[in-house]
XYZ file of C-alpha atoms in Angstrom:
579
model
C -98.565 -51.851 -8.927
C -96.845 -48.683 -8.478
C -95.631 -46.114 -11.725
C -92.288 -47.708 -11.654
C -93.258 -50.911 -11.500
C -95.268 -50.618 -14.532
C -92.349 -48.626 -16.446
C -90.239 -51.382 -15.640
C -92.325 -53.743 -17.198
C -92.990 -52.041 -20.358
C -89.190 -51.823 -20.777
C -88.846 -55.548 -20.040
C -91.789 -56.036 -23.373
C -89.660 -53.134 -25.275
C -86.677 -55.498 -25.090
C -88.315 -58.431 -25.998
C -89.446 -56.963 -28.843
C -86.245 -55.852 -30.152
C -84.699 -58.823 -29.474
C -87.152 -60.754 -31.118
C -86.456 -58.425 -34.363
C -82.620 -58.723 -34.001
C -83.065 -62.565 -33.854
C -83.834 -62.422 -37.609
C -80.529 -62.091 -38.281
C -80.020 -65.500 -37.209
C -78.914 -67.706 -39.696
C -81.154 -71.196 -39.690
C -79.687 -74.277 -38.020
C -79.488 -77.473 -40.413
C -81.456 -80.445 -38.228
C -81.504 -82.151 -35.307
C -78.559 -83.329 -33.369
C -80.743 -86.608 -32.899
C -84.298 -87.618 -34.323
C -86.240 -86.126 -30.904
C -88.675 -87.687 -28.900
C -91.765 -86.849 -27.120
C -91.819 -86.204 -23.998
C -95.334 -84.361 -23.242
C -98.039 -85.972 -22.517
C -101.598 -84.711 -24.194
C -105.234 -85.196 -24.153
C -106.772 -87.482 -26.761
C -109.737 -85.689 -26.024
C -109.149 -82.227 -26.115
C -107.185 -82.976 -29.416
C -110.386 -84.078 -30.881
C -111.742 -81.191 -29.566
C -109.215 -79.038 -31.561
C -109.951 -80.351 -34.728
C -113.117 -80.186 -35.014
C -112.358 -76.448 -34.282
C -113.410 -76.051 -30.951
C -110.701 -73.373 -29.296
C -110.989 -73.973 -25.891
C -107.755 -71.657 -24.063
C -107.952 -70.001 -20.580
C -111.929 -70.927 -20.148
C -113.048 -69.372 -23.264
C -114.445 -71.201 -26.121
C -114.512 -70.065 -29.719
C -115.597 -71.928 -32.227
C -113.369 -71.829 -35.266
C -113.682 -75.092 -37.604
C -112.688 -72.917 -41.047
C -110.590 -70.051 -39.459
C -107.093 -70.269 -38.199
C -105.677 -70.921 -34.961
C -104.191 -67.055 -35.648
C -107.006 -65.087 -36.952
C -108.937 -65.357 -34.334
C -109.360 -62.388 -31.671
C -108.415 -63.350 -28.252
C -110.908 -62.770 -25.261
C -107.996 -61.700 -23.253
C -104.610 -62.021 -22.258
C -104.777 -65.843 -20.826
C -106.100 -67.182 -24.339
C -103.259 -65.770 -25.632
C -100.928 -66.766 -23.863
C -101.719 -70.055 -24.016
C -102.242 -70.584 -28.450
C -98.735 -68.766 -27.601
C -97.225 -71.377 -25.501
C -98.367 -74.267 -27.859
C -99.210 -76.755 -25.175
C -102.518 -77.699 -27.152
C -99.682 -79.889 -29.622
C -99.677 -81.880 -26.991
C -103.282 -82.732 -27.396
C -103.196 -82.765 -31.426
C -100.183 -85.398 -31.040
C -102.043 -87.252 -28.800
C -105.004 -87.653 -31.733
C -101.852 -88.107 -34.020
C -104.297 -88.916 -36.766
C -103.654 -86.934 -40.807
C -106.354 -84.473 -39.590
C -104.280 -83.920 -36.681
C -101.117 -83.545 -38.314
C -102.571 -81.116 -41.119
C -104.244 -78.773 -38.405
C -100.890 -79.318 -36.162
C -99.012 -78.216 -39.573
C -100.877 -75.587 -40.518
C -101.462 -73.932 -37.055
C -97.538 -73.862 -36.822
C -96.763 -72.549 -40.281
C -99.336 -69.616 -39.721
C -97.827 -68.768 -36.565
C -94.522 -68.659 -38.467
C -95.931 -66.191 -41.171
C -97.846 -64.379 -38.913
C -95.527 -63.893 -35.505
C -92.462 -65.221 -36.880
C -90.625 -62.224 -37.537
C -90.822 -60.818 -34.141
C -94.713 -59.534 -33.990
C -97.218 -60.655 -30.961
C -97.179 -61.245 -27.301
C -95.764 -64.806 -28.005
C -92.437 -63.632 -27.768
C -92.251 -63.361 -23.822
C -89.155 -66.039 -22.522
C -91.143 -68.247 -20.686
C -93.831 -68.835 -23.776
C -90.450 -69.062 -26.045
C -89.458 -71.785 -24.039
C -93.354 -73.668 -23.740
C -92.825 -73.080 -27.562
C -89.621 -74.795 -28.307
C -89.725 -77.731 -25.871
C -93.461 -78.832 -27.734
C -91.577 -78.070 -31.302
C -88.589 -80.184 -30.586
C -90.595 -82.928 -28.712
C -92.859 -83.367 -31.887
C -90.851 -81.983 -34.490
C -90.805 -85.665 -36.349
C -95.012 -85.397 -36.072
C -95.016 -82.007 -37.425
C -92.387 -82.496 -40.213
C -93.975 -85.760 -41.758
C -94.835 -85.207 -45.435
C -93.257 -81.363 -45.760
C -91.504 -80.163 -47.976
C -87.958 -78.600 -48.225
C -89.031 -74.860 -48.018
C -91.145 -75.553 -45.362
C -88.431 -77.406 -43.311
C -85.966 -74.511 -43.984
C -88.665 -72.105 -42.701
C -89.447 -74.912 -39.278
C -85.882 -74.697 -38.498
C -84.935 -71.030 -39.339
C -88.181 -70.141 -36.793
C -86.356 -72.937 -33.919
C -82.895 -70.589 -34.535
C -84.449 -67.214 -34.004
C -86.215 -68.574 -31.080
C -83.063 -70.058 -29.533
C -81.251 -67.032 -29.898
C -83.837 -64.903 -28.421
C -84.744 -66.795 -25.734
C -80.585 -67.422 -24.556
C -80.530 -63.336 -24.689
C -84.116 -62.818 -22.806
C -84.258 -65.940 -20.647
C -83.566 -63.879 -17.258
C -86.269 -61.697 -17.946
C -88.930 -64.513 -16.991
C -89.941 -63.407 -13.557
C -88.509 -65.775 -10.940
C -90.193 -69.131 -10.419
C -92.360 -71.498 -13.283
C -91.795 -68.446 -15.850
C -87.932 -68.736 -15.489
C -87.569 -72.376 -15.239
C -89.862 -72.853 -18.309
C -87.380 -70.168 -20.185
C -84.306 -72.041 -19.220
C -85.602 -75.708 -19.876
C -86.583 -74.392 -23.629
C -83.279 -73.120 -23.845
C -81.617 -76.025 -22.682
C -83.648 -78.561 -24.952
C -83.356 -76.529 -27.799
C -79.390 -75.965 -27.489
C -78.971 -79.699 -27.003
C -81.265 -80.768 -29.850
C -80.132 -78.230 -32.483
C -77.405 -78.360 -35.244
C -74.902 -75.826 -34.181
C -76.389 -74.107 -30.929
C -73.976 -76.270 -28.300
C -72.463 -73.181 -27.358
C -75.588 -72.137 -25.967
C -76.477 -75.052 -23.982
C -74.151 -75.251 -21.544
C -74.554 -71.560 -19.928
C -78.201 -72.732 -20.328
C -77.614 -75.571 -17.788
C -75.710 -73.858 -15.503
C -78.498 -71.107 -15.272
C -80.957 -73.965 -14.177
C -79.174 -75.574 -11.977
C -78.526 -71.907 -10.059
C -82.110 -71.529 -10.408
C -82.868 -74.928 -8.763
C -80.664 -73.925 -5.590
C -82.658 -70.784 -5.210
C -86.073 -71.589 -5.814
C -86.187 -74.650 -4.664
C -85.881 -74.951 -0.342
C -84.486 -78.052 1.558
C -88.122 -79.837 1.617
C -88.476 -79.626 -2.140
C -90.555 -76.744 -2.158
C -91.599 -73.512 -4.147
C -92.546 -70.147 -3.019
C -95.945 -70.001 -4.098
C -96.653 -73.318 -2.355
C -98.594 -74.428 -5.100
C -98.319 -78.047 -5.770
C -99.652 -77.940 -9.320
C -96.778 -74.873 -9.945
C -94.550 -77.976 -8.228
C -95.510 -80.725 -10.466
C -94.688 -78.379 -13.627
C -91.525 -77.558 -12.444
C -90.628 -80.804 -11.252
C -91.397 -82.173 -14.684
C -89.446 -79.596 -16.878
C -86.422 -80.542 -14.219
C -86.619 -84.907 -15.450
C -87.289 -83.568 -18.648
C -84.231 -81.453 -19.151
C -82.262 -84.070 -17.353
C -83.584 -87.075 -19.680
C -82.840 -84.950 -22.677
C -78.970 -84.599 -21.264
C -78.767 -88.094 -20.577
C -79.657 -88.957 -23.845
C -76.498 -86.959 -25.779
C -74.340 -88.781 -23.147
C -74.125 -85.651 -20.222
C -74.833 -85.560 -17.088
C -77.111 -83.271 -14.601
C -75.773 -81.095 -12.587
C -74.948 -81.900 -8.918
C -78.031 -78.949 -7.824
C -80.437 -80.326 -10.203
C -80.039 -83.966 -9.456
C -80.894 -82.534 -5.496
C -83.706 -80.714 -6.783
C -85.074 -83.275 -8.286
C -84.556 -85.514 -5.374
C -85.797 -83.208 -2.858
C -89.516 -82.387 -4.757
C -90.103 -86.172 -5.659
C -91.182 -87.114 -2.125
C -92.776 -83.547 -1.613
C -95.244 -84.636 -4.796
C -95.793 -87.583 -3.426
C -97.252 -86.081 -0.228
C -99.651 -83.793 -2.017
C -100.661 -86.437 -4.067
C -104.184 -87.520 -3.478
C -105.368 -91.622 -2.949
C -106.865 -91.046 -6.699
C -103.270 -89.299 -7.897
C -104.809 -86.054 -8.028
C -103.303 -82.967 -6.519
C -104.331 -81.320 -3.490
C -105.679 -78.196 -5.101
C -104.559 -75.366 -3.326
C -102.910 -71.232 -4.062
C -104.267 -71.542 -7.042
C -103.257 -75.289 -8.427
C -105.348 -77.847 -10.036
C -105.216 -81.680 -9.744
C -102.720 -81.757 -12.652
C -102.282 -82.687 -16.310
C -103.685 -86.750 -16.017
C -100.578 -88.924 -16.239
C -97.743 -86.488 -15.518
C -96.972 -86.725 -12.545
C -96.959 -90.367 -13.071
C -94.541 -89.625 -16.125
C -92.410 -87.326 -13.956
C -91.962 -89.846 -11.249
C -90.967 -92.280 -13.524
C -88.475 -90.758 -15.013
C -86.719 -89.054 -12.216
C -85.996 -92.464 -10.738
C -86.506 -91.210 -7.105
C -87.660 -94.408 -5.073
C -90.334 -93.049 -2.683
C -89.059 -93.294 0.768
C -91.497 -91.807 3.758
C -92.260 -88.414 4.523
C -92.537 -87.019 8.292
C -93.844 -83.578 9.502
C -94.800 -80.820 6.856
C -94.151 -80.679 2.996
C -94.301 -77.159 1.701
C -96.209 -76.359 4.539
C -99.258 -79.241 3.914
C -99.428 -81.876 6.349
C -100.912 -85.512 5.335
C -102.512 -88.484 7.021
C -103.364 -91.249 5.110
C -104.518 -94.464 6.126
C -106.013 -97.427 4.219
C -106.472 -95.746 0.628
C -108.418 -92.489 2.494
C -105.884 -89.232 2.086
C -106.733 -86.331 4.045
C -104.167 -82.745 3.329
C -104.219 -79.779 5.008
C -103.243 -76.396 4.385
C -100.732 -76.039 7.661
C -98.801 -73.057 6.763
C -99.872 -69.090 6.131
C -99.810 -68.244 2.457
C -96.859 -66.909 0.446
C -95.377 -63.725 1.048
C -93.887 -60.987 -1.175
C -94.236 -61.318 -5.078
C -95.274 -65.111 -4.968
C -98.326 -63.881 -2.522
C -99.907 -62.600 -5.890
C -101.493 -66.071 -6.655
C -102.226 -67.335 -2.782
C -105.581 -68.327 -1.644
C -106.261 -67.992 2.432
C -106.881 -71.262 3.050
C -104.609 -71.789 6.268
C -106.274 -74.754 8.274
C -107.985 -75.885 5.025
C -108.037 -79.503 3.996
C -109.433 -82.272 1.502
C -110.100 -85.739 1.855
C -110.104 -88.550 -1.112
C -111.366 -91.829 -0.498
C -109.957 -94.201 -3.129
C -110.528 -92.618 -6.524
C -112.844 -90.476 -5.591
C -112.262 -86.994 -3.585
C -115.193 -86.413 -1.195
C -114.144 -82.958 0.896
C -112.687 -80.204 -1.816
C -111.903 -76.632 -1.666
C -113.745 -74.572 -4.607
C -110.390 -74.230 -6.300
C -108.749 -71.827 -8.266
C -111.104 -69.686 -10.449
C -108.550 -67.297 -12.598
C -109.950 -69.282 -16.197
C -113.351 -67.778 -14.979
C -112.452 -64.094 -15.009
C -111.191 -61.754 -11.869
C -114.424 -62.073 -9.881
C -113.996 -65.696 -9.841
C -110.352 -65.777 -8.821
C -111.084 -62.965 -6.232
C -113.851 -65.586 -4.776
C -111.507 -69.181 -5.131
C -109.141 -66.776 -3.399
C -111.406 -66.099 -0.114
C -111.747 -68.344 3.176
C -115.038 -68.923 2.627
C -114.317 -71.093 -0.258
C -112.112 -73.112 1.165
C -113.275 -76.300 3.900
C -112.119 -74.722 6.759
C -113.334 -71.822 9.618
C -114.778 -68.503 8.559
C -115.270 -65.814 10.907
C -117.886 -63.775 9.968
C -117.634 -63.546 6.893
C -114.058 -62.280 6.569
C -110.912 -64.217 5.440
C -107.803 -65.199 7.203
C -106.141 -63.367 4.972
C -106.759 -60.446 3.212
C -106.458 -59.547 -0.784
C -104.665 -55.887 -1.213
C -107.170 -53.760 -3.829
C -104.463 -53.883 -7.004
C -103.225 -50.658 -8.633
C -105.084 -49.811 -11.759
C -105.063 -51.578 -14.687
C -103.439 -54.641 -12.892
C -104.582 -57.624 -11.631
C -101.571 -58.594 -8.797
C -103.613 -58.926 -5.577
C -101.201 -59.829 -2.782
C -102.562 -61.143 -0.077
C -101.808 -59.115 3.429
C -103.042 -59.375 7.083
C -102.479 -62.878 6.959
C -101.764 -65.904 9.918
C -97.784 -65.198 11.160
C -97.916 -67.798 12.837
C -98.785 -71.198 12.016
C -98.261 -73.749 14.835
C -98.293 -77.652 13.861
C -97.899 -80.389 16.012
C -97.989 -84.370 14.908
C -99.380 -87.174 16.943
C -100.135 -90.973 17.244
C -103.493 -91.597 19.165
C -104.855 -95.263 19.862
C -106.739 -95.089 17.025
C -104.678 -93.204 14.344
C -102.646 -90.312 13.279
C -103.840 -86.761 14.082
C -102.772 -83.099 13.061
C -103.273 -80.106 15.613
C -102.766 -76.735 14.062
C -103.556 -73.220 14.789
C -103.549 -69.465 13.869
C -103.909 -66.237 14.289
C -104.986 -64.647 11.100
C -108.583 -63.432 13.034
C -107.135 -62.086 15.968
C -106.232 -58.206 15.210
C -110.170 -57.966 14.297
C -111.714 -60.564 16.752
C -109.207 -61.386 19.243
C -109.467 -64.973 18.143
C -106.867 -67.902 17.573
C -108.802 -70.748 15.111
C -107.183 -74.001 16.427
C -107.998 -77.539 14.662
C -107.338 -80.720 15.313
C -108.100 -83.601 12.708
C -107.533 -87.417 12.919
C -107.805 -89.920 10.684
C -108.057 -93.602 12.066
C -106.086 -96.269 10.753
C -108.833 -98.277 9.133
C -109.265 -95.243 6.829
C -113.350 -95.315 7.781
C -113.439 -91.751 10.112
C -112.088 -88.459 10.762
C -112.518 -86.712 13.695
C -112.218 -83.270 13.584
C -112.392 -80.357 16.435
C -112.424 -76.362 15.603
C -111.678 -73.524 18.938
C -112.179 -70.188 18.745
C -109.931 -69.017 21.766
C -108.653 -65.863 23.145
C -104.609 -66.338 24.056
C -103.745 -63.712 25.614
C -105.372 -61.259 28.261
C -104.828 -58.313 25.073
C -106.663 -60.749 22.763
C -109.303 -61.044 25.262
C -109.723 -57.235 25.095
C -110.130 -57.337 21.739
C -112.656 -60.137 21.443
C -114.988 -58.143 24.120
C -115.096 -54.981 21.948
C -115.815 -57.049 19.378
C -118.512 -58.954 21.197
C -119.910 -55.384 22.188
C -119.965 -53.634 18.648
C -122.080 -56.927 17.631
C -124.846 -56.295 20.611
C -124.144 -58.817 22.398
C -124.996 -61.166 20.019
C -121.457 -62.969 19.227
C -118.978 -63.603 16.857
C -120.438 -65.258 13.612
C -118.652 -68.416 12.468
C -119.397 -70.845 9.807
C -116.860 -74.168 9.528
C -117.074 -75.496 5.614
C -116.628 -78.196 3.855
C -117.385 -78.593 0.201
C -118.092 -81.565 -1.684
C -117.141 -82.467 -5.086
C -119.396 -82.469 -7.958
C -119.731 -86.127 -8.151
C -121.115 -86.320 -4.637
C -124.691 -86.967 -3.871
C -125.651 -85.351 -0.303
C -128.819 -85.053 1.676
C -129.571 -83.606 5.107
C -131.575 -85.888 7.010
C -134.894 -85.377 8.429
C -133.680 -84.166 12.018
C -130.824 -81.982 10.646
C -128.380 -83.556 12.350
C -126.731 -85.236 9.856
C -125.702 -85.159 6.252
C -125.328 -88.429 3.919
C -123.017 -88.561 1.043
C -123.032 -91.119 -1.573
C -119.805 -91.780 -3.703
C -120.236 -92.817 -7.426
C -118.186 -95.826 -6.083
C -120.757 -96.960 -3.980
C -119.466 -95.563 -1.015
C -121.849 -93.579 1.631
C -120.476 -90.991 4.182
C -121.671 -89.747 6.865
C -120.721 -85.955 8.729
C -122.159 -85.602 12.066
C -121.507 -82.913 14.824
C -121.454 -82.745 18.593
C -124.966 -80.430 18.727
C -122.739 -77.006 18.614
C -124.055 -74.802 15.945
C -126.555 -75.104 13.014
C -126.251 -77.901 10.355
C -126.942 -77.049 6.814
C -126.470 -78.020 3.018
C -125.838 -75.114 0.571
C -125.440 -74.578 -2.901
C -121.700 -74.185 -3.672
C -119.700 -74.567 -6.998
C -116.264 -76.251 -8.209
C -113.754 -74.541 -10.377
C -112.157 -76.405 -12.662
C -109.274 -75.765 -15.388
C -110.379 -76.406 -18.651
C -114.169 -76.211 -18.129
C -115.852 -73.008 -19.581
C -118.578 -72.367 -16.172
C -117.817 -73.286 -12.703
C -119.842 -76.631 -12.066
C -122.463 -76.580 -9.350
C -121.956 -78.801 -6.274
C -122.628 -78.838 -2.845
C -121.190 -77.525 0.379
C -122.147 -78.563 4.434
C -122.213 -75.563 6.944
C -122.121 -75.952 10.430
C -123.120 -72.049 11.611
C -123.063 -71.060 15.632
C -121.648 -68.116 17.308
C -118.815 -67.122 19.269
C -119.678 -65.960 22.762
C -116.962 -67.187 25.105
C -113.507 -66.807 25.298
C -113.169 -70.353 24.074
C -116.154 -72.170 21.499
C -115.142 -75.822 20.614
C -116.900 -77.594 17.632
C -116.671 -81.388 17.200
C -117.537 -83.035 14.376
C -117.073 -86.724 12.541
C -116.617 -87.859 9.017
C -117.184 -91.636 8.676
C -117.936 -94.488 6.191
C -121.135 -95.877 6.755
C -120.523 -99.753 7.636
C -123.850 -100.882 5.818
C -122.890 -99.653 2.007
C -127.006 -99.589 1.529
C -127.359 -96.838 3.505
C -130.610 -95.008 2.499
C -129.279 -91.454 1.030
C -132.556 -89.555 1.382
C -133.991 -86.568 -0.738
C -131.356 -86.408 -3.315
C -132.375 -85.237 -6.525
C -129.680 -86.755 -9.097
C -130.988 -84.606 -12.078
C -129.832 -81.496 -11.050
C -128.368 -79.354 -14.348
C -124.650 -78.731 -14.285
C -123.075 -75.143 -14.755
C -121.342 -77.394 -17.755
């Protein structure tokens, strides 16, 4: 980040804070409009979690059963931001118990008395908005049993925050940040006493924002589908919440919300998960779901590529792949070089993963969920398909350079099934190499076929592949094809080493063979999951070779095993989890 950058951001945190002190001038709205409804969706079990005092924000875990939500230090930024953003309501709503309510009561109170008046990172637009959309949604939760001062101070807190956050909203950097600033706004000028004038710039804000951040396949610019799903569900949220005081959506929102519906249905695993790529999870359980439902979209078929991911799926087996190059520019910040990557779910459970996204796990992890190597696709020796920029000091922002420009995809119908052949050249300035795959999935939903080349394209390419051959002694180009298995999958090499058995906790077995190119192996390899506090240990098969031709082609298989008894040898099913 260069000098200017970060003088530009300390003015954008200079104005927030004086807005947030000018906002006490506000004077306090009276109620509600309407008696609001919930709308968020929580975890029963992370509520449980919370009042028994376990903290558990960004990865980190502090145990707090007598000390409040607000004295407590933060590890680091992330835990603070996210107490901030008061998405763990959700979870104490969901529990909706008196225990719940008091620690829901007294958590928002404190933050009143001790932020309230303008003091603490929590006043950042796109937190202000996280903030207000959980207040209004359980405002009727929160208010049960309190008394008359304490109502005065709820509401007084909701006006300060609406005012702030309809001066500050276009500070939110582009993207989830924005549209979570504008959604807050827009709730919270619909819902409130006395704030109408507000609402309506509000709306017209988001619906600008909708026609520029969303494209014509319903996608974002961080091509993260997780990033999609949150955005798509602050879009049917907002629109609900207009529908209900008898407005409708604007004519760009409406298309938004038409145009991601079928995009999330495409990344959408057999087991409704999300395909967990640049940095996105599987998704908050039951939103998307939610989402759906309210948006009304019917789903209708998708051809060709959605937000550059291409699907085949066939007989409850879903197989995605990362067909694009990652994100350019300031969305590039968050993108993982996974170009050619994919996963593959059968039924409810997901068999192939990629490591994931390891930010909750501290900057070494994220650099390493970032890398190729952690990703089920082609590594050349060692190095990534795309390359993480070294960040100025004292930042984080690692943009990712050198990476694929082109990403060729083509779509076919075989016999058998449906296949995806893809390609690029994000190895070639250092090896001279194109990576080219080719995976099918047959119709029964029992195999995938899969092919990797390493090729040289052009006679300059061919150059570059023979000095590269030369500087390694004649010994070849290193290449090691991945694909890592979920933590719930039991694998064993078998005695020859020429295959690898995988047994599903549904009772399914799997089978990965190859056509006798390269070295077959099973390695240690770990999953990174939100909301866990250590990476959990898994598995990962690694077919190994070298590249000494101007063209190496590796075939391999993934199929069901017909005979569901299917002996899985040497498995050890007591081995201790990172958890």
């Amino acid at each position: 980040m260069s000098n200017s950058d970060t003088m530009a951001n300390r003015w954008v945190r200079f104005q927030n804070r004086l807005y947030a002190r000018l906002s006490q001038r506000r004077k306090p709205v009276s109620g509600f409009v309407g008696q609001p409804e919930p709308r968020t969706v929580g975890s029963f079990a992370r509520g449980r979690q919370l009042v028994a005092g376990n903290l558990l924000f960004a990865g980190y875990l502090v145990e707090a059963p007598d000390t409040g939500l607000w004295e407590v230090v933060a590890p680091n930024a992330a835990f603070d931001a996210e107490r901030h953003g008061f998405s763990w309501l959700d979870d104490l709503a969901a529990v909706g118990d008196a225990a719940a309510r008091e620690k829901a009561q007294r958590w928002v109170w404190g933050w009143i008395e001790t932020h309230g008046k303008g003091q603490g990172p929590g006043w950042a637009p796109d937190l202000t908005g996280r903030r207000l959309i959980r207040w209004i949604n359980h405002a009727l939760f929160l208010l049960r049993g309190m008394d008359e001062a304490h109502s005065r101070l709820f509401f007084r807190s909701l006006s300060q925050q609406t005012w702030f956050l309809s001066k500050r909203w276009h500070a939110a950097t582009p993207g989830l940040p924005r549209f979570e600033a504008l959604a807050g706004l827009v709730q919270a000028g619909l819902a409130l006493e006395g704030m109408e004038d507000i609402s309506d710039p509000a709306v017209r804000a988001l619906a600008r924002e909708c026609e520029a951040q969303i494209d014509a396949q319903g996608g974002i610019p961080t091509r993260n589908p997780e990033e999609l799903l949150e955005v798509f569900t602050l879009l049917a949220w907002t629109s609900a919440a207009l529908s209900e005081v008898g407005r409708g959506t604007p004519a760009a929102q409406t298309a938004a919300i038409k145009r991601i519906a079928p995009t999330l249905r495409s990344l959408r695993h057999a087991d409704g998960g999300l395909a967990r790529f640049h940095g996105g999870g599987r998704g908050v359980e039951g939103r998307l779901e939610q989402a759906l439902a309210q948006s009304g979209v019917k789903p209708k078929p998708v051809k060709g590529l959605t937000m550059g991911y291409a699907r085949l799926a066939a007989a409850r087996t879903t197989v995605i792949i990362d067909a694009a190059p990652p994100a350019k520019g300031a969305a590039s910040c968050m993108a993982h070089a996974s170009t050619l990557a994919f996963e593959l779910t059968s039924g409810r459970r997901p068999l192939i993963v990629n490591c994931g996204s390891g930010e909750s796990f501290g900057l070494e992890w994220r650099r390493a969920g970032r890398a190729t190597p952690s990703h089920s696709t082609l590594c050349l020796d060692g190095y990534s398909s795309a390359r993480l920029a070294a960040p100025a000091k004292g930042t984080a922002n690692e943009a990712m350079v050198d990476a694929p420009s082109e990403v060729p995809v083509e779509f076919e119908d075989s016999f058998e099934g449906a296949r995806v052949m893809a390609g690029h050249d994000g190895y070639a300035k250092v090896f001279g190499l194109t990576h080219a795959r080719t995976i099918e999935l047959r119709f029964d939903g029992r195999e995938v076929t899969g092919e990797d080349i390493l090729l040289t394209a052009t006679d300059k390419a061919k150059r570059q592949f023979d000095r590269a051959v030369d500087a390694s002694k004649l010994s070849g180009i290193g290449f090691d094809i991945r694909f890592h298995l979920h933590p719930d999958v039991d694998a064993a090499l078998d005695l020859g080493g020429s295959a690898v058995s995988m047994a599903l906790k549904s009772g399914e077995i799997w089978v990965f063979r190859h056509d006798g190119v390269g070295k077959l192996s099973l390695e240690p390899s770990v999953y990174l999951e939100k909301g866990r506090l250590k990476p959990r240990a898994t598995k990962q098969i690694v077919l190994s070779g070298r590249a000494i031709e101007y063209a190496t082609r590796i075939r391999w298989t993934l199929s069901k095993a017909q005979d569901t008894a299917y002996a899985v040898r040497d498995v050890h099913r007591d081995e201790p989890d990172f958890d």
